[in-house]
Amino acid sequence: MTLIETKNIVKEYGDGIVTRALCGVSLKIEKGEFVAIMGPSGCGKSTLMHILGFLDRPTFGQYLFEGEDFAKFSDDELAEIRNEKIGFVFQSYNLLPRTSVFDNVKLPLFYSEKMQKSDWLAKEAISAVGLTARIDHIPGQLSGGEQQRVAIARALVNNPSLILADEPTGNLDSKGGQQIMEILDELNGKGHTIVVVTHESETARFAKRILKMKDGCIIGDEKVNQRRKAGDGILK
Ligand code: ADP
Ligand code: MG
């Protein structure tokens, strides 16, 4: 089943001097894929992620998510869809600093119908990233890698159709980065669709498909056959 389809998406910023951040991107991602997006700084990776995650809208072109075009939806409606269907992981973790791991992870469920089950769901998600022992800690008491695992648990708690991770290992050392990629790999094994932006080829090797971008365009789309598993020492 196709989860994501973009048709000729163009994104322009500014109205005087216009920056064209996406040049007409056409892309299909099936449910259950694990895709890495690579390319130099400024090539449009984050812009594409924002559009895929309903954080922004294309200037031209069409975006279908689960076969549906949400272009006519209001920003508030899109925010609801985002909360329900998309889990975001950012380079900088974006956790609430004075709030426990448990409450950070529960946050996306706050206004949802799953509110009643939120304690249980949060514990499940925290366990899935191996942080049960840290559940009452606040972010400042955790390493960067652990904080990013909390962010993944938060992204996961709503059982989203899609997990988008924009340079999730960018602030981590190689061991922390490897753990994050192993967790994403495990989640993909459980059926989650994952799109991860990275500019480290060692990180991208965890994905099953690598999209290469340059100057706002996709210039490469390659299936990775020889999957290198955790323990191969690729991130040492
Ligand atoms: P990447 O994530 O690959 O580094 P971005 O998607 O962040 O690239 O940026 C693509 C291009 O769009 C860059 O030239 C960047 O300067 C420009 N850009 C990104 N966001 C904005 C914005 N909010 N306003 C103006 N220009 C932007
Ligand atoms: Mg970026």
PDB file of C-alpha atoms and ligand atoms in Angstrom:
ATOM      1  CA  MET A   1       0.000   0.000   0.000  1.00  0.00           C
ATOM      2  CA  THR A   2       1.281   3.439  -0.905  1.00  0.00           C
ATOM      3  CA  LEU A   3       1.619   5.624   2.176  1.00  0.00           C
ATOM      4  CA  ILE A   4       3.076   8.722   0.583  1.00  0.00           C
ATOM      5  CA  GLU A   5       2.895  10.101  -2.907  1.00  0.00           C
ATOM      6  CA  THR A   6       4.153  13.516  -3.971  1.00  0.00           C
ATOM      7  CA  LYS A   7       3.567  14.808  -7.466  1.00  0.00           C
ATOM      8  CA  ASN A   8       5.880  17.531  -8.669  1.00  0.00           C
ATOM      9  CA  ILE A   9       6.142  19.322  -5.354  1.00  0.00           C
ATOM     10  CA  VAL A  10       7.713  22.756  -5.533  1.00  0.00           C
ATOM     11  CA  LYS A  11       8.438  24.775  -2.415  1.00  0.00           C
ATOM     12  CA  GLU A  12       9.396  28.410  -2.600  1.00  0.00           C
ATOM     13  CA  TYR A  13      10.271  30.665   0.312  1.00  0.00           C
ATOM     14  CA  GLY A  14      10.013  34.461   0.341  1.00  0.00           C
ATOM     15  CA  ASP A  15       8.026  36.761  -1.920  1.00  0.00           C
ATOM     16  CA  GLY A  16      10.611  39.317  -3.028  1.00  0.00           C
ATOM     17  CA  ILE A  17      13.668  37.242  -3.678  1.00  0.00           C
ATOM     18  CA  VAL A  18      12.359  33.721  -3.956  1.00  0.00           C
ATOM     19  CA  THR A  19      14.320  30.687  -2.825  1.00  0.00           C
ATOM     20  CA  ARG A  20      13.202  27.512  -4.538  1.00  0.00           C
ATOM     21  CA  ALA A  21      13.848  24.843  -1.898  1.00  0.00           C
ATOM     22  CA  LEU A  22      12.165  21.990  -3.780  1.00  0.00           C
ATOM     23  CA  CYS A  23      12.303  21.854  -7.547  1.00  0.00           C
ATOM     24  CA  GLY A  24       9.415  19.520  -8.359  1.00  0.00           C
ATOM     25  CA  VAL A  25       9.755  16.383  -6.267  1.00  0.00           C
ATOM     26  CA  SER A  26       7.809  13.283  -7.269  1.00  0.00           C
ATOM     27  CA  LEU A  27       8.123  10.433  -4.861  1.00  0.00           C
ATOM     28  CA  LYS A  28       6.312   7.338  -3.674  1.00  0.00           C
ATOM     29  CA  ILE A  29       6.872   5.616  -0.355  1.00  0.00           C
ATOM     30  CA  GLU A  30       5.104   2.360   0.459  1.00  0.00           C
ATOM     31  CA  LYS A  31       3.888   1.359   3.873  1.00  0.00           C
ATOM     32  CA  GLY A  32       6.615  -0.438   5.815  1.00  0.00           C
ATOM     33  CA  GLU A  33       9.569   1.165   4.015  1.00  0.00           C
ATOM     34  CA  PHE A  34      12.697   2.463   5.749  1.00  0.00           C
ATOM     35  CA  VAL A  35      13.998   5.365   3.671  1.00  0.00           C
ATOM     36  CA  ALA A  36      17.041   7.558   4.216  1.00  0.00           C
ATOM     37  CA  ILE A  37      17.208  10.984   2.581  1.00  0.00           C
ATOM     38  CA  MET A  38      20.733  12.229   1.998  1.00  0.00           C
ATOM     39  CA  GLY A  39      22.291  15.312   0.495  1.00  0.00           C
ATOM     40  CA  PRO A  40      24.354  18.385   1.328  1.00  0.00           C
ATOM     41  CA  SER A  41      23.219  21.088   3.696  1.00  0.00           C
ATOM     42  CA  GLY A  42      20.606  23.361   2.119  1.00  0.00           C
ATOM     43  CA  CYS A  43      19.470  20.864  -0.529  1.00  0.00           C
ATOM     44  CA  GLY A  44      15.884  20.769   0.759  1.00  0.00           C
ATOM     45  CA  LYS A  45      15.819  17.709   3.027  1.00  0.00           C
ATOM     46  CA  SER A  46      14.115  19.420   5.971  1.00  0.00           C
ATOM     47  CA  THR A  47      11.739  21.257   3.669  1.00  0.00           C
ATOM     48  CA  LEU A  48      10.633  17.943   2.202  1.00  0.00           C
ATOM     49  CA  MET A  49      10.269  16.387   5.669  1.00  0.00           C
ATOM     50  CA  HIS A  50       8.146  19.331   6.833  1.00  0.00           C
ATOM     51  CA  ILE A  51       5.816  18.901   3.889  1.00  0.00           C
ATOM     52  CA  LEU A  52       5.605  15.121   4.353  1.00  0.00           C
ATOM     53  CA  GLY A  53       4.772  15.705   8.036  1.00  0.00           C
ATOM     54  CA  PHE A  54       2.167  18.450   7.441  1.00  0.00           C
ATOM     55  CA  LEU A  55       4.322  21.052   9.147  1.00  0.00           C
ATOM     56  CA  ASP A  56       4.327  23.037   5.920  1.00  0.00           C
ATOM     57  CA  ARG A  57       2.535  23.079   2.578  1.00  0.00           C
ATOM     58  CA  PRO A  58       3.950  22.882  -0.928  1.00  0.00           C
ATOM     59  CA  THR A  59       3.827  26.013  -3.096  1.00  0.00           C
ATOM     60  CA  PHE A  60       2.849  23.891  -6.099  1.00  0.00           C
ATOM     61  CA  GLY A  61       2.225  20.217  -6.658  1.00  0.00           C
ATOM     62  CA  GLN A  62       0.222  17.579  -4.886  1.00  0.00           C
ATOM     63  CA  TYR A  63       0.789  15.530  -1.755  1.00  0.00           C
ATOM     64  CA  LEU A  64      -1.239  12.397  -1.116  1.00  0.00           C
ATOM     65  CA  PHE A  65      -1.031  10.746   2.284  1.00  0.00           C
ATOM     66  CA  GLU A  66      -2.713   7.338   2.580  1.00  0.00           C
ATOM     67  CA  GLY A  67      -4.229   8.177  -0.794  1.00  0.00           C
ATOM     68  CA  GLU A  68      -5.854  11.357   0.432  1.00  0.00           C
ATOM     69  CA  ASP A  69      -5.124  14.953  -0.546  1.00  0.00           C
ATOM     70  CA  PHE A  70      -5.284  17.152   2.557  1.00  0.00           C
ATOM     71  CA  ALA A  71      -4.525  20.432   0.744  1.00  0.00           C
ATOM     72  CA  LYS A  72      -7.936  21.890   1.507  1.00  0.00           C
ATOM     73  CA  PHE A  73      -7.692  21.167   5.223  1.00  0.00           C
ATOM     74  CA  SER A  74      -7.152  24.073   7.594  1.00  0.00           C
ATOM     75  CA  ASP A  75      -3.965  24.399   9.620  1.00  0.00           C
ATOM     76  CA  ASP A  76      -5.827  23.231  12.735  1.00  0.00           C
ATOM     77  CA  GLU A  77      -7.162  20.170  10.946  1.00  0.00           C
ATOM     78  CA  LEU A  78      -3.683  19.400   9.638  1.00  0.00           C
ATOM     79  CA  ALA A  79      -2.296  19.703  13.163  1.00  0.00           C
ATOM     80  CA  GLU A  80      -4.774  17.065  14.289  1.00  0.00           C
ATOM     81  CA  ILE A  81      -3.841  14.742  11.446  1.00  0.00           C
ATOM     82  CA  ARG A  82      -0.192  15.289  12.230  1.00  0.00           C
ATOM     83  CA  ASN A  83      -0.682  14.471  15.894  1.00  0.00           C
ATOM     84  CA  GLU A  84      -2.544  11.303  15.060  1.00  0.00           C
ATOM     85  CA  LYS A  85      -0.598   9.969  12.097  1.00  0.00           C
ATOM     86  CA  ILE A  86       2.944  11.318  12.227  1.00  0.00           C
ATOM     87  CA  GLY A  87       5.712  10.897  14.759  1.00  0.00           C
ATOM     88  CA  PHE A  88       8.493  13.493  14.473  1.00  0.00           C
ATOM     89  CA  VAL A  89      12.046  13.161  15.740  1.00  0.00           C
ATOM     90  CA  PHE A  90      14.296  16.216  15.467  1.00  0.00           C
ATOM     91  CA  GLN A  91      18.039  16.627  15.774  1.00  0.00           C
ATOM     92  CA  SER A  92      17.641  18.662  18.972  1.00  0.00           C
ATOM     93  CA  TYR A  93      15.246  16.240  20.755  1.00  0.00           C
ATOM     94  CA  ASN A  94      12.713  19.021  21.559  1.00  0.00           C
ATOM     95  CA  LEU A  95      11.760  17.618  24.969  1.00  0.00           C
ATOM     96  CA  LEU A  96      10.189  19.661  27.748  1.00  0.00           C
ATOM     97  CA  PRO A  97      13.134  20.244  30.088  1.00  0.00           C
ATOM     98  CA  ARG A  98      11.489  20.174  33.511  1.00  0.00           C
ATOM     99  CA  THR A  99       9.133  17.337  32.700  1.00  0.00           C
ATOM    100  CA  SER A 100       9.722  13.649  33.360  1.00  0.00           C
ATOM    101  CA  VAL A 101      10.392  11.117  30.630  1.00  0.00           C
ATOM    102  CA  PHE A 102       6.968   9.648  31.364  1.00  0.00           C
ATOM    103  CA  ASP A 103       5.121  12.952  30.918  1.00  0.00           C
ATOM    104  CA  ASN A 104       7.154  13.958  27.853  1.00  0.00           C
ATOM    105  CA  VAL A 105       6.152  10.736  26.152  1.00  0.00           C
ATOM    106  CA  LYS A 106       2.494  11.052  27.188  1.00  0.00           C
ATOM    107  CA  LEU A 107       2.214  14.551  25.728  1.00  0.00           C
ATOM    108  CA  PRO A 108       0.959  13.668  22.216  1.00  0.00           C
ATOM    109  CA  LEU A 109      -1.922  11.718  23.780  1.00  0.00           C
ATOM    110  CA  PHE A 110      -3.117  14.662  25.828  1.00  0.00           C
ATOM    111  CA  TYR A 111      -5.967  15.746  23.587  1.00  0.00           C
ATOM    112  CA  SER A 112      -6.528  12.396  21.934  1.00  0.00           C
ATOM    113  CA  GLU A 113      -9.140   9.748  22.480  1.00  0.00           C
ATOM    114  CA  LYS A 114      -6.359   7.500  23.731  1.00  0.00           C
ATOM    115  CA  MET A 115      -5.967   9.737  26.801  1.00  0.00           C
ATOM    116  CA  GLN A 116      -7.436   7.089  29.105  1.00  0.00           C
ATOM    117  CA  LYS A 117      -4.864   4.558  28.008  1.00  0.00           C
ATOM    118  CA  SER A 118      -2.024   7.079  27.983  1.00  0.00           C
ATOM    119  CA  ASP A 119      -0.167   5.758  31.054  1.00  0.00           C
ATOM    120  CA  TRP A 120      -0.041   2.288  29.599  1.00  0.00           C
ATOM    121  CA  LEU A 121       0.846   3.447  26.067  1.00  0.00           C
ATOM    122  CA  ALA A 122       3.628   5.703  27.368  1.00  0.00           C
ATOM    123  CA  LYS A 123       5.110   2.847  29.400  1.00  0.00           C
ATOM    124  CA  GLU A 124       5.028   0.593  26.328  1.00  0.00           C
ATOM    125  CA  ALA A 125       6.775   3.215  24.178  1.00  0.00           C
ATOM    126  CA  ILE A 126       9.395   3.910  26.854  1.00  0.00           C
ATOM    127  CA  SER A 127      10.043   0.202  27.174  1.00  0.00           C
ATOM    128  CA  ALA A 128      10.406  -0.084  23.376  1.00  0.00           C
ATOM    129  CA  VAL A 129      13.360   2.328  23.499  1.00  0.00           C
ATOM    130  CA  GLY A 130      14.864   0.652  26.556  1.00  0.00           C
ATOM    131  CA  LEU A 131      14.362   3.475  29.045  1.00  0.00           C
ATOM    132  CA  THR A 132      12.011   1.983  31.613  1.00  0.00           C
ATOM    133  CA  ALA A 133      14.632   2.501  34.319  1.00  0.00           C
ATOM    134  CA  ARG A 134      14.731   6.237  33.510  1.00  0.00           C
ATOM    135  CA  ILE A 135      11.000   6.856  33.402  1.00  0.00           C
ATOM    136  CA  ASP A 136      10.973   9.403  36.252  1.00  0.00           C
ATOM    137  CA  HIS A 137      14.099  11.254  35.165  1.00  0.00           C
ATOM    138  CA  ILE A 138      13.999  14.671  33.545  1.00  0.00           C
ATOM    139  CA  PRO A 139      15.857  15.280  30.256  1.00  0.00           C
ATOM    140  CA  GLY A 140      18.779  17.055  31.954  1.00  0.00           C
ATOM    141  CA  GLN A 141      19.571  13.854  33.835  1.00  0.00           C
ATOM    142  CA  LEU A 142      19.937  11.871  30.606  1.00  0.00           C
ATOM    143  CA  SER A 143      22.642  11.578  27.959  1.00  0.00           C
ATOM    144  CA  GLY A 144      21.979  12.977  24.491  1.00  0.00           C
ATOM    145  CA  GLY A 145      21.365   9.506  23.139  1.00  0.00           C
ATOM    146  CA  GLU A 146      18.900   8.752  25.916  1.00  0.00           C
ATOM    147  CA  GLN A 147      17.094  12.039  25.293  1.00  0.00           C
ATOM    148  CA  GLN A 148      16.764  11.143  21.637  1.00  0.00           C
ATOM    149  CA  ARG A 149      15.346   7.761  22.649  1.00  0.00           C
ATOM    150  CA  VAL A 150      12.729   9.615  24.710  1.00  0.00           C
ATOM    151  CA  ALA A 151      11.925  11.660  21.610  1.00  0.00           C
ATOM    152  CA  ILE A 152      11.491   8.431  19.656  1.00  0.00           C
ATOM    153  CA  ALA A 153       9.196   7.033  22.358  1.00  0.00           C
ATOM    154  CA  ARG A 154       7.153  10.236  22.141  1.00  0.00           C
ATOM    155  CA  ALA A 155       6.997   9.903  18.359  1.00  0.00           C
ATOM    156  CA  LEU A 156       5.879   6.306  18.757  1.00  0.00           C
ATOM    157  CA  VAL A 157       3.283   6.609  21.485  1.00  0.00           C
ATOM    158  CA  ASN A 158       0.375   7.354  19.178  1.00  0.00           C
ATOM    159  CA  ASN A 159       1.227   4.406  16.927  1.00  0.00           C
ATOM    160  CA  PRO A 160       1.632   6.741  13.925  1.00  0.00           C
ATOM    161  CA  SER A 161       1.459   5.684  10.274  1.00  0.00           C
ATOM    162  CA  LEU A 162       4.788   7.398   9.654  1.00  0.00           C
ATOM    163  CA  ILE A 163       7.885   8.259  11.693  1.00  0.00           C
ATOM    164  CA  LEU A 164       9.926  11.169  10.323  1.00  0.00           C
ATOM    165  CA  ALA A 165      13.380  11.709  11.801  1.00  0.00           C
ATOM    166  CA  ASP A 166      15.368  14.773  10.669  1.00  0.00           C
ATOM    167  CA  GLU A 167      19.066  14.173  11.393  1.00  0.00           C
ATOM    168  CA  PRO A 168      18.268  12.267  14.605  1.00  0.00           C
ATOM    169  CA  THR A 169      21.911  11.302  15.123  1.00  0.00           C
ATOM    170  CA  GLY A 170      23.307  14.743  14.270  1.00  0.00           C
ATOM    171  CA  ASN A 171      24.089  15.695  17.878  1.00  0.00           C
ATOM    172  CA  LEU A 172      25.232  12.272  19.039  1.00  0.00           C
ATOM    173  CA  ASP A 173      28.531  10.436  19.190  1.00  0.00           C
ATOM    174  CA  SER A 174      28.811   7.345  17.030  1.00  0.00           C
ATOM    175  CA  LYS A 175      27.707   4.917  19.748  1.00  0.00           C
ATOM    176  CA  GLY A 176      24.641   7.003  20.598  1.00  0.00           C
ATOM    177  CA  GLY A 177      23.927   7.394  16.894  1.00  0.00           C
ATOM    178  CA  GLN A 178      24.158   3.668  16.321  1.00  0.00           C
ATOM    179  CA  GLN A 179      21.696   2.972  19.140  1.00  0.00           C
ATOM    180  CA  ILE A 180      19.202   5.376  17.617  1.00  0.00           C
ATOM    181  CA  MET A 181      19.501   3.732  14.223  1.00  0.00           C
ATOM    182  CA  GLU A 182      19.166   0.265  15.771  1.00  0.00           C
ATOM    183  CA  ILE A 183      15.947   1.362  17.468  1.00  0.00           C
ATOM    184  CA  LEU A 184      14.585   2.779  14.204  1.00  0.00           C
ATOM    185  CA  ASP A 185      15.595  -0.459  12.491  1.00  0.00           C
ATOM    186  CA  GLU A 186      13.742  -2.476  15.127  1.00  0.00           C
ATOM    187  CA  LEU A 187      10.641  -0.306  14.782  1.00  0.00           C
ATOM    188  CA  ASN A 188      10.770  -0.786  11.023  1.00  0.00           C
ATOM    189  CA  GLY A 189      10.957  -4.536  11.658  1.00  0.00           C
ATOM    190  CA  LYS A 190       7.695  -4.210  13.588  1.00  0.00           C
ATOM    191  CA  GLY A 191       6.090  -2.617  10.545  1.00  0.00           C
ATOM    192  CA  HIS A 192       6.579   1.108  11.131  1.00  0.00           C
ATOM    193  CA  THR A 193       7.286   3.232   8.057  1.00  0.00           C
ATOM    194  CA  ILE A 194      10.354   5.369   8.661  1.00  0.00           C
ATOM    195  CA  VAL A 195      11.912   8.263   6.769  1.00  0.00           C
ATOM    196  CA  VAL A 196      15.186   9.528   8.184  1.00  0.00           C
ATOM    197  CA  VAL A 197      17.323  12.448   7.019  1.00  0.00           C
ATOM    198  CA  THR A 198      21.041  12.113   7.457  1.00  0.00           C
ATOM    199  CA  HIS A 199      24.236  13.202   5.831  1.00  0.00           C
ATOM    200  CA  GLU A 200      26.265  10.372   7.278  1.00  0.00           C
ATOM    201  CA  SER A 201      26.449   7.383   4.965  1.00  0.00           C
ATOM    202  CA  GLU A 202      27.039   5.044   7.939  1.00  0.00           C
ATOM    203  CA  THR A 203      23.667   6.100   9.315  1.00  0.00           C
ATOM    204  CA  ALA A 204      21.951   5.779   5.960  1.00  0.00           C
ATOM    205  CA  ARG A 205      23.147   2.178   5.620  1.00  0.00           C
ATOM    206  CA  PHE A 206      20.501   1.121   8.119  1.00  0.00           C
ATOM    207  CA  ALA A 207      17.770   2.095   5.666  1.00  0.00           C
ATOM    208  CA  LYS A 208      16.480  -0.139   2.880  1.00  0.00           C
ATOM    209  CA  ARG A 209      16.273   2.660   0.352  1.00  0.00           C
ATOM    210  CA  ILE A 210      18.369   5.782  -0.065  1.00  0.00           C
ATOM    211  CA  LEU A 211      17.112   8.942  -1.738  1.00  0.00           C
ATOM    212  CA  LYS A 212      19.773  11.445  -2.720  1.00  0.00           C
ATOM    213  CA  MET A 213      18.913  15.114  -3.044  1.00  0.00           C
ATOM    214  CA  LYS A 214      20.718  18.061  -4.574  1.00  0.00           C
ATOM    215  CA  ASP A 215      19.546  21.637  -5.094  1.00  0.00           C
ATOM    216  CA  GLY A 216      15.953  20.753  -4.219  1.00  0.00           C
ATOM    217  CA  CYS A 217      15.730  17.758  -6.546  1.00  0.00           C
ATOM    218  CA  ILE A 218      15.927  14.012  -6.042  1.00  0.00           C
ATOM    219  CA  ILE A 219      18.957  12.867  -7.994  1.00  0.00           C
ATOM    220  CA  GLY A 220      19.195   9.283  -6.784  1.00  0.00           C
ATOM    221  CA  ASP A 221      16.837   6.584  -5.543  1.00  0.00           C
ATOM    222  CA  GLU A 222      18.524   3.346  -4.652  1.00  0.00           C
ATOM    223  CA  LYS A 223      17.359   0.171  -2.948  1.00  0.00           C
ATOM    224  CA  VAL A 224      19.889  -1.152  -0.467  1.00  0.00           C
ATOM    225  CA  ASN A 225      20.207  -4.897  -0.912  1.00  0.00           C
ATOM    226  CA  GLN A 226      23.023  -5.816   1.386  1.00  0.00           C
ATOM    227  CA  ARG A 227      21.633  -4.724   4.696  1.00  0.00           C
ATOM    228  CA  ARG A 228      24.331  -4.344   7.260  1.00  0.00           C
ATOM    229  CA  LYS A 229      22.981  -5.200  10.640  1.00  0.00           C
ATOM    230  CA  ALA A 230      23.836  -3.849  14.031  1.00  0.00           C
ATOM    231  CA  GLY A 231      27.113  -5.278  15.225  1.00  0.00           C
ATOM    232  CA  ASP A 232      28.788  -5.008  11.847  1.00  0.00           C
ATOM    233  CA  GLY A 233      30.812  -2.213  13.292  1.00  0.00           C
ATOM    234  CA  ILE A 234      29.803   0.298  10.683  1.00  0.00           C
ATOM    235  CA  LEU A 235      29.456   3.153  13.139  1.00  0.00           C
ATOM    236  CA  LYS A 236      32.580   2.531  15.165  1.00  0.00           C
TER     237      LYS A 236
HETATM  238  P1  ADP B   1      18.467  20.957   4.352  1.00  0.00           P
HETATM  239  O1  ADP B   1      17.564  20.438   5.402  1.00  0.00           O
HETATM  240  O2  ADP B   1      18.758  19.990   3.253  1.00  0.00           O
HETATM  241  O3  ADP B   1      19.736  21.497   4.928  1.00  0.00           O
HETATM  242  P2  ADP B   1      16.445  23.010   3.996  1.00  0.00           P
HETATM  243  O4  ADP B   1      15.250  22.273   3.544  1.00  0.00           O
HETATM  244  O5  ADP B   1      16.477  23.424   5.423  1.00  0.00           O
HETATM  245  O6  ADP B   1      17.761  22.193   3.616  1.00  0.00           O
HETATM  246  O7  ADP B   1      16.620  24.314   3.119  1.00  0.00           O
HETATM  247  C1  ADP B   1      16.537  24.313   1.691  1.00  0.00           C
HETATM  248  C2  ADP B   1      16.703  25.731   1.179  1.00  0.00           C
HETATM  249  O8  ADP B   1      15.577  26.516   1.566  1.00  0.00           O
HETATM  250  C3  ADP B   1      17.921  26.450   1.706  1.00  0.00           C
HETATM  251  O9  ADP B   1      18.419  27.269   0.684  1.00  0.00           O
HETATM  252  C4  ADP B   1      17.373  27.260   2.835  1.00  0.00           C
HETATM  253  O10 ADP B   1      18.156  28.406   3.056  1.00  0.00           O
HETATM  254  C5  ADP B   1      15.989  27.618   2.342  1.00  0.00           C
HETATM  255  N1  ADP B   1      15.032  27.774   3.451  1.00  0.00           N
HETATM  256  C6  ADP B   1      14.667  26.809   4.330  1.00  0.00           C
HETATM  257  N2  ADP B   1      13.728  27.265   5.188  1.00  0.00           N
HETATM  258  C7  ADP B   1      13.491  28.556   4.843  1.00  0.00           C
HETATM  259  C8  ADP B   1      12.626  29.584   5.336  1.00  0.00           C
HETATM  260  N3  ADP B   1      11.799  29.358   6.353  1.00  0.00           N
HETATM  261  N4  ADP B   1      12.665  30.782   4.720  1.00  0.00           N
HETATM  262  C9  ADP B   1      13.497  31.012   3.676  1.00  0.00           C
HETATM  263  N5  ADP B   1      14.308  30.094   3.166  1.00  0.00           N
HETATM  264  C10 ADP B   1      14.335  28.877   3.728  1.00  0.00           C
HETATM  265 MG    MG B   2      17.829  20.182   7.442  1.00  0.00          MG
END
